[in-house]
């Protein structure tokens, strides 16, 4: 039974991450014009990787209600974390960019 619950939780997490990914991409493209197009995908990945479960759920909900100031604030909070900044710095050279 525990294994089944773990599989269900993993499926739910993956669904939330997939939904959140599209929202983050849209948020970066529309609310963070300073992010070069080439870095939107790697930055999205960094944000997803450094978001907690509640943040992922909030971002996934934005797929239904749309991107708003709350969505932008959530992305900004995740971007401000040291772990996210480290990821962003590593992503820029991999995309052929410098920050």
Coordinates of N, CA and C in Angstrom, one line a residue:
X1 N 0.8 -1.2 0.0 CA 0.0 0.0 0.0 C 0.9 1.3 0.0
X2 N 1.9 1.2 0.8 CA 2.8 2.4 0.9 C 3.4 2.7 -0.5
X3 N 3.9 1.6 -1.2 CA 4.5 1.8 -2.5 C 3.5 2.4 -3.5
X4 N 2.2 2.0 -3.4 CA 1.2 2.6 -4.3 C 1.0 4.1 -4.0
X5 N 1.0 4.4 -2.7 CA 0.9 5.8 -2.4 C 2.1 6.6 -2.9
X6 N 3.3 6.1 -2.8 CA 4.5 6.7 -3.3 C 4.4 7.0 -4.8
X7 N 3.9 6.0 -5.5 CA 3.7 6.1 -7.0 C 2.7 7.2 -7.3
X8 N 1.6 7.2 -6.6 CA 0.6 8.2 -6.8 C 1.2 9.6 -6.5
X9 N 1.9 9.8 -5.4 CA 2.5 11.1 -5.1 C 3.5 11.5 -6.1
X10 N 4.3 10.6 -6.6 CA 5.2 10.9 -7.7 C 4.5 11.4 -8.9
X11 N 3.4 10.7 -9.3 CA 2.6 11.1 -10.5 C 2.0 12.5 -10.3
X12 N 1.5 12.8 -9.1 CA 1.0 14.1 -8.8 C 2.1 15.2 -8.8
X13 N 3.2 14.9 -8.2 CA 4.3 15.8 -8.3 C 4.8 16.1 -9.7
X14 N 4.9 15.1 -10.5 CA 5.3 15.3 -11.9 C 4.3 16.1 -12.7
X15 N 3.0 15.9 -12.4 CA 1.9 16.7 -13.1 C 2.0 18.1 -12.7
X16 N 2.2 18.4 -11.4 CA 2.3 19.7 -10.9 C 3.6 20.4 -11.5
X17 N 4.7 19.7 -11.6 CA 5.9 20.3 -12.2 C 5.7 20.6 -13.6
X18 N 5.0 19.7 -14.4 CA 4.8 20.0 -15.8 C 3.9 21.2 -16.0
X19 N 2.9 21.3 -15.2 CA 2.0 22.5 -15.3 C 2.7 23.8 -14.9
X20 N 3.5 23.7 -13.8 CA 4.2 24.8 -13.3 C 5.3 25.3 -14.3
X21 N 5.8 24.4 -15.1 CA 6.9 24.7 -16.0 C 6.4 25.7 -17.1
X22 N 5.2 25.4 -17.6 CA 4.6 26.3 -18.6 C 4.3 27.7 -18.0
X23 N 3.8 27.7 -16.8 CA 3.5 29.0 -16.1 C 4.8 29.8 -15.9
X24 N 5.9 29.1 -15.5 CA 7.1 29.8 -15.2 C 7.7 30.4 -16.5
X25 N 7.6 29.6 -17.6 CA 8.1 30.1 -18.9 C 7.4 31.3 -19.3
X26 N 6.0 31.3 -19.2 CA 5.2 32.5 -19.5 C 5.6 33.7 -18.6
X27 N 5.7 33.4 -17.3 CA 6.1 34.5 -16.4 C 7.4 35.1 -16.7
X28 N 8.4 34.3 -17.0 CA 9.7 34.8 -17.3 C 9.6 35.7 -18.6
X29 N 8.9 35.2 -19.6 CA 8.8 35.8 -20.9 C 8.0 37.2 -20.8
X30 N 7.0 37.2 -19.9 CA 6.2 38.4 -19.9 C 6.4 39.3 -18.8
X31 N 7.0 38.8 -17.7 CA 7.2 39.6 -16.5 C 8.6 39.9 -16.1
X32 N 9.5 39.2 -16.8 CA 11.0 39.4 -16.5 C 11.7 39.6 -17.9
X33 N 11.4 40.8 -18.5 CA 12.0 41.1 -19.8 C 13.5 41.1 -19.9
X34 N 14.2 41.2 -18.7 CA 15.6 41.2 -18.7 C 16.2 39.8 -18.9
X35 N 15.4 38.8 -18.8 CA 15.9 37.4 -19.1 C 15.9 37.2 -20.6
X36 N 17.1 36.9 -21.1 CA 17.2 36.7 -22.6 C 16.4 35.4 -22.9
X37 N 15.9 35.4 -24.1 CA 15.1 34.3 -24.6 C 15.9 33.0 -24.5
X38 N 17.2 33.0 -24.8 CA 18.0 31.8 -24.7 C 18.1 31.2 -23.3
X39 N 17.8 32.0 -22.3 CA 17.9 31.5 -20.9 C 16.6 31.2 -20.3
X40 N 15.5 31.4 -21.0 CA 14.2 31.1 -20.4 C 14.1 29.7 -20.0
X41 N 14.4 28.7 -20.9 CA 14.3 27.3 -20.6 C 15.2 26.9 -19.5
X42 N 16.5 27.2 -19.5 CA 17.3 26.8 -18.4 C 16.9 27.5 -17.0
X43 N 16.5 28.7 -17.1 CA 16.0 29.4 -15.9 C 14.8 28.7 -15.4
X44 N 13.9 28.4 -16.3 CA 12.6 27.7 -15.8 C 13.0 26.4 -15.1
X45 N 14.0 25.6 -15.6 CA 14.4 24.4 -15.0 C 15.0 24.7 -13.6
X46 N 15.8 25.7 -13.5 CA 16.3 26.1 -12.2 C 15.2 26.4 -11.2
X47 N 14.2 27.2 -11.6 CA 13.1 27.6 -10.7 C 12.4 26.3 -10.3
X48 N 12.0 25.5 -11.2 CA 11.3 24.2 -10.9 C 12.1 23.4 -9.9
X49 N 13.4 23.3 -10.1 CA 14.3 22.4 -9.2 C 14.4 23.0 -7.8
X50 N 14.2 24.3 -7.7 CA 14.3 24.9 -6.4 C 13.0 25.4 -5.7
X51 N 11.9 25.0 -6.3 CA 10.6 25.4 -5.7 C 10.2 24.2 -4.8
X52 N 9.5 24.6 -3.7 CA 9.0 23.6 -2.8 C 7.6 23.2 -3.3
X53 N 7.1 22.2 -2.6 CA 5.8 21.6 -3.1 C 4.7 22.6 -3.1
X54 N 4.6 23.4 -2.1 CA 3.5 24.4 -2.1 C 3.7 25.4 -3.2
X55 N 4.9 25.8 -3.5 CA 5.1 26.8 -4.6 C 4.8 26.1 -5.9
X56 N 5.2 24.9 -6.1 CA 4.8 24.2 -7.3 C 3.3 24.1 -7.5
X57 N 2.6 23.8 -6.4 CA 1.1 23.8 -6.5 C 0.6 25.1 -6.8
X58 N 1.1 26.2 -6.2 CA 0.6 27.6 -6.6 C 0.9 27.9 -8.1
X59 N 2.0 27.5 -8.5 CA 2.4 27.8 -9.9 C 1.5 26.9 -10.9
X60 N 1.3 25.7 -10.5 CA 0.4 24.8 -11.3 C -1.0 25.4 -11.4
X61 N -1.5 25.9 -10.3 CA -2.8 26.5 -10.2 C -3.0 27.7 -11.2
X62 N -1.8 28.4 -11.5 CA -1.9 29.5 -12.4 C -2.1 29.1 -13.8
X63 N -2.0 27.8 -14.1 CA -2.4 27.3 -15.4 C -3.9 27.5 -15.7
X64 N -4.6 27.5 -14.6 CA -6.1 27.6 -14.7 C -6.5 29.1 -14.6
X65 N -5.9 29.8 -13.6 CA -6.4 31.2 -13.3 C -5.6 32.2 -14.1
X66 N -4.4 31.8 -14.6 CA -3.6 32.7 -15.3 C -2.5 33.3 -14.5
X67 N -1.5 33.9 -15.1 CA -0.3 34.5 -14.5 C -0.8 35.8 -13.9
X68 N -0.5 36.0 -12.6 CA -0.9 37.3 -12.0 C 0.3 37.7 -11.1
X69 N 0.1 38.7 -10.3 CA 1.1 39.3 -9.4 C 1.6 38.2 -8.4
X70 N 0.7 37.4 -7.9 CA 1.1 36.3 -7.0 C 2.0 35.3 -7.7
X71 N 1.7 35.0 -8.9 CA 2.6 34.1 -9.7 C 4.0 34.7 -9.8
X72 N 4.0 36.0 -10.1 CA 5.3 36.7 -10.3 C 6.1 36.8 -9.0
X73 N 5.3 37.0 -7.9 CA 6.0 37.0 -6.6 C 6.6 35.7 -6.2
X74 N 5.9 34.6 -6.5 CA 6.4 33.3 -6.2 C 7.6 33.0 -7.0
X75 N 7.6 33.3 -8.3 CA 8.8 33.2 -9.1 C 10.0 34.0 -8.6
X76 N 9.7 35.2 -8.2 CA 10.7 36.1 -7.7 C 11.3 35.6 -6.4
X77 N 10.5 35.0 -5.5 CA 10.9 34.4 -4.3 C 11.9 33.2 -4.5
X78 N 11.5 32.4 -5.5 CA 12.4 31.2 -5.8 C 13.7 31.7 -6.4
X79 N 13.6 32.7 -7.3 CA 14.8 33.3 -7.9 C 15.8 33.9 -6.9
X80 N 15.3 34.3 -5.8 CA 16.1 35.0 -4.8 C 16.9 34.0 -3.9
X81 N 16.6 32.8 -4.0 CA 17.3 31.8 -3.2 C 18.7 31.5 -3.7
X82 N 19.7 31.4 -2.7 CA 21.1 31.1 -3.1 C 21.2 29.9 -4.1
X83 N 20.4 28.8 -3.8 CA 20.5 27.6 -4.6 C 20.1 27.9 -6.0
X84 N 19.0 28.7 -6.2 CA 18.5 29.1 -7.5 C 19.6 29.9 -8.2
X85 N 20.2 30.9 -7.5 CA 21.2 31.7 -8.1 C 22.4 30.9 -8.6
X86 N 22.8 29.9 -7.8 CA 23.9 29.1 -8.3 C 23.5 28.3 -9.5
X87 N 22.3 27.8 -9.6 CA 21.8 27.1 -10.7 C 21.8 28.0 -12.0
X88 N 21.3 29.3 -11.8 CA 21.2 30.2 -12.9 C 22.6 30.5 -13.4
X89 N 23.5 30.7 -12.5 CA 24.9 31.0 -13.0 C 25.5 29.9 -13.7
X90 N 25.2 28.7 -13.4 CA 25.7 27.5 -14.1 C 24.9 27.3 -15.4
X91 N 23.7 27.7 -15.5 CA 22.9 27.6 -16.7 C 23.3 28.6 -17.8
X92 N 23.7 29.8 -17.4 CA 24.0 30.8 -18.4 C 25.2 30.4 -19.3
X93 N 26.3 29.9 -18.8 CA 27.4 29.5 -19.7 C 27.0 28.3 -20.5
X94 N 26.2 27.4 -19.9 CA 25.8 26.2 -20.7 C 24.9 26.6 -21.9
X95 N 24.3 27.8 -21.8 CA 23.5 28.3 -22.9 C 24.3 29.2 -23.8
X96 N 25.6 29.4 -23.5 CA 26.4 30.3 -24.3 C 26.2 31.7 -23.9
X97 N 25.8 32.0 -22.7 CA 25.5 33.4 -22.3 C 26.4 33.7 -21.0
X98 N 26.5 35.0 -20.7 CA 27.2 35.4 -19.5 C 26.2 36.3 -18.8
X99 N 26.2 36.2 -17.5 CA 25.3 37.0 -16.6 C 26.1 38.2 -16.0

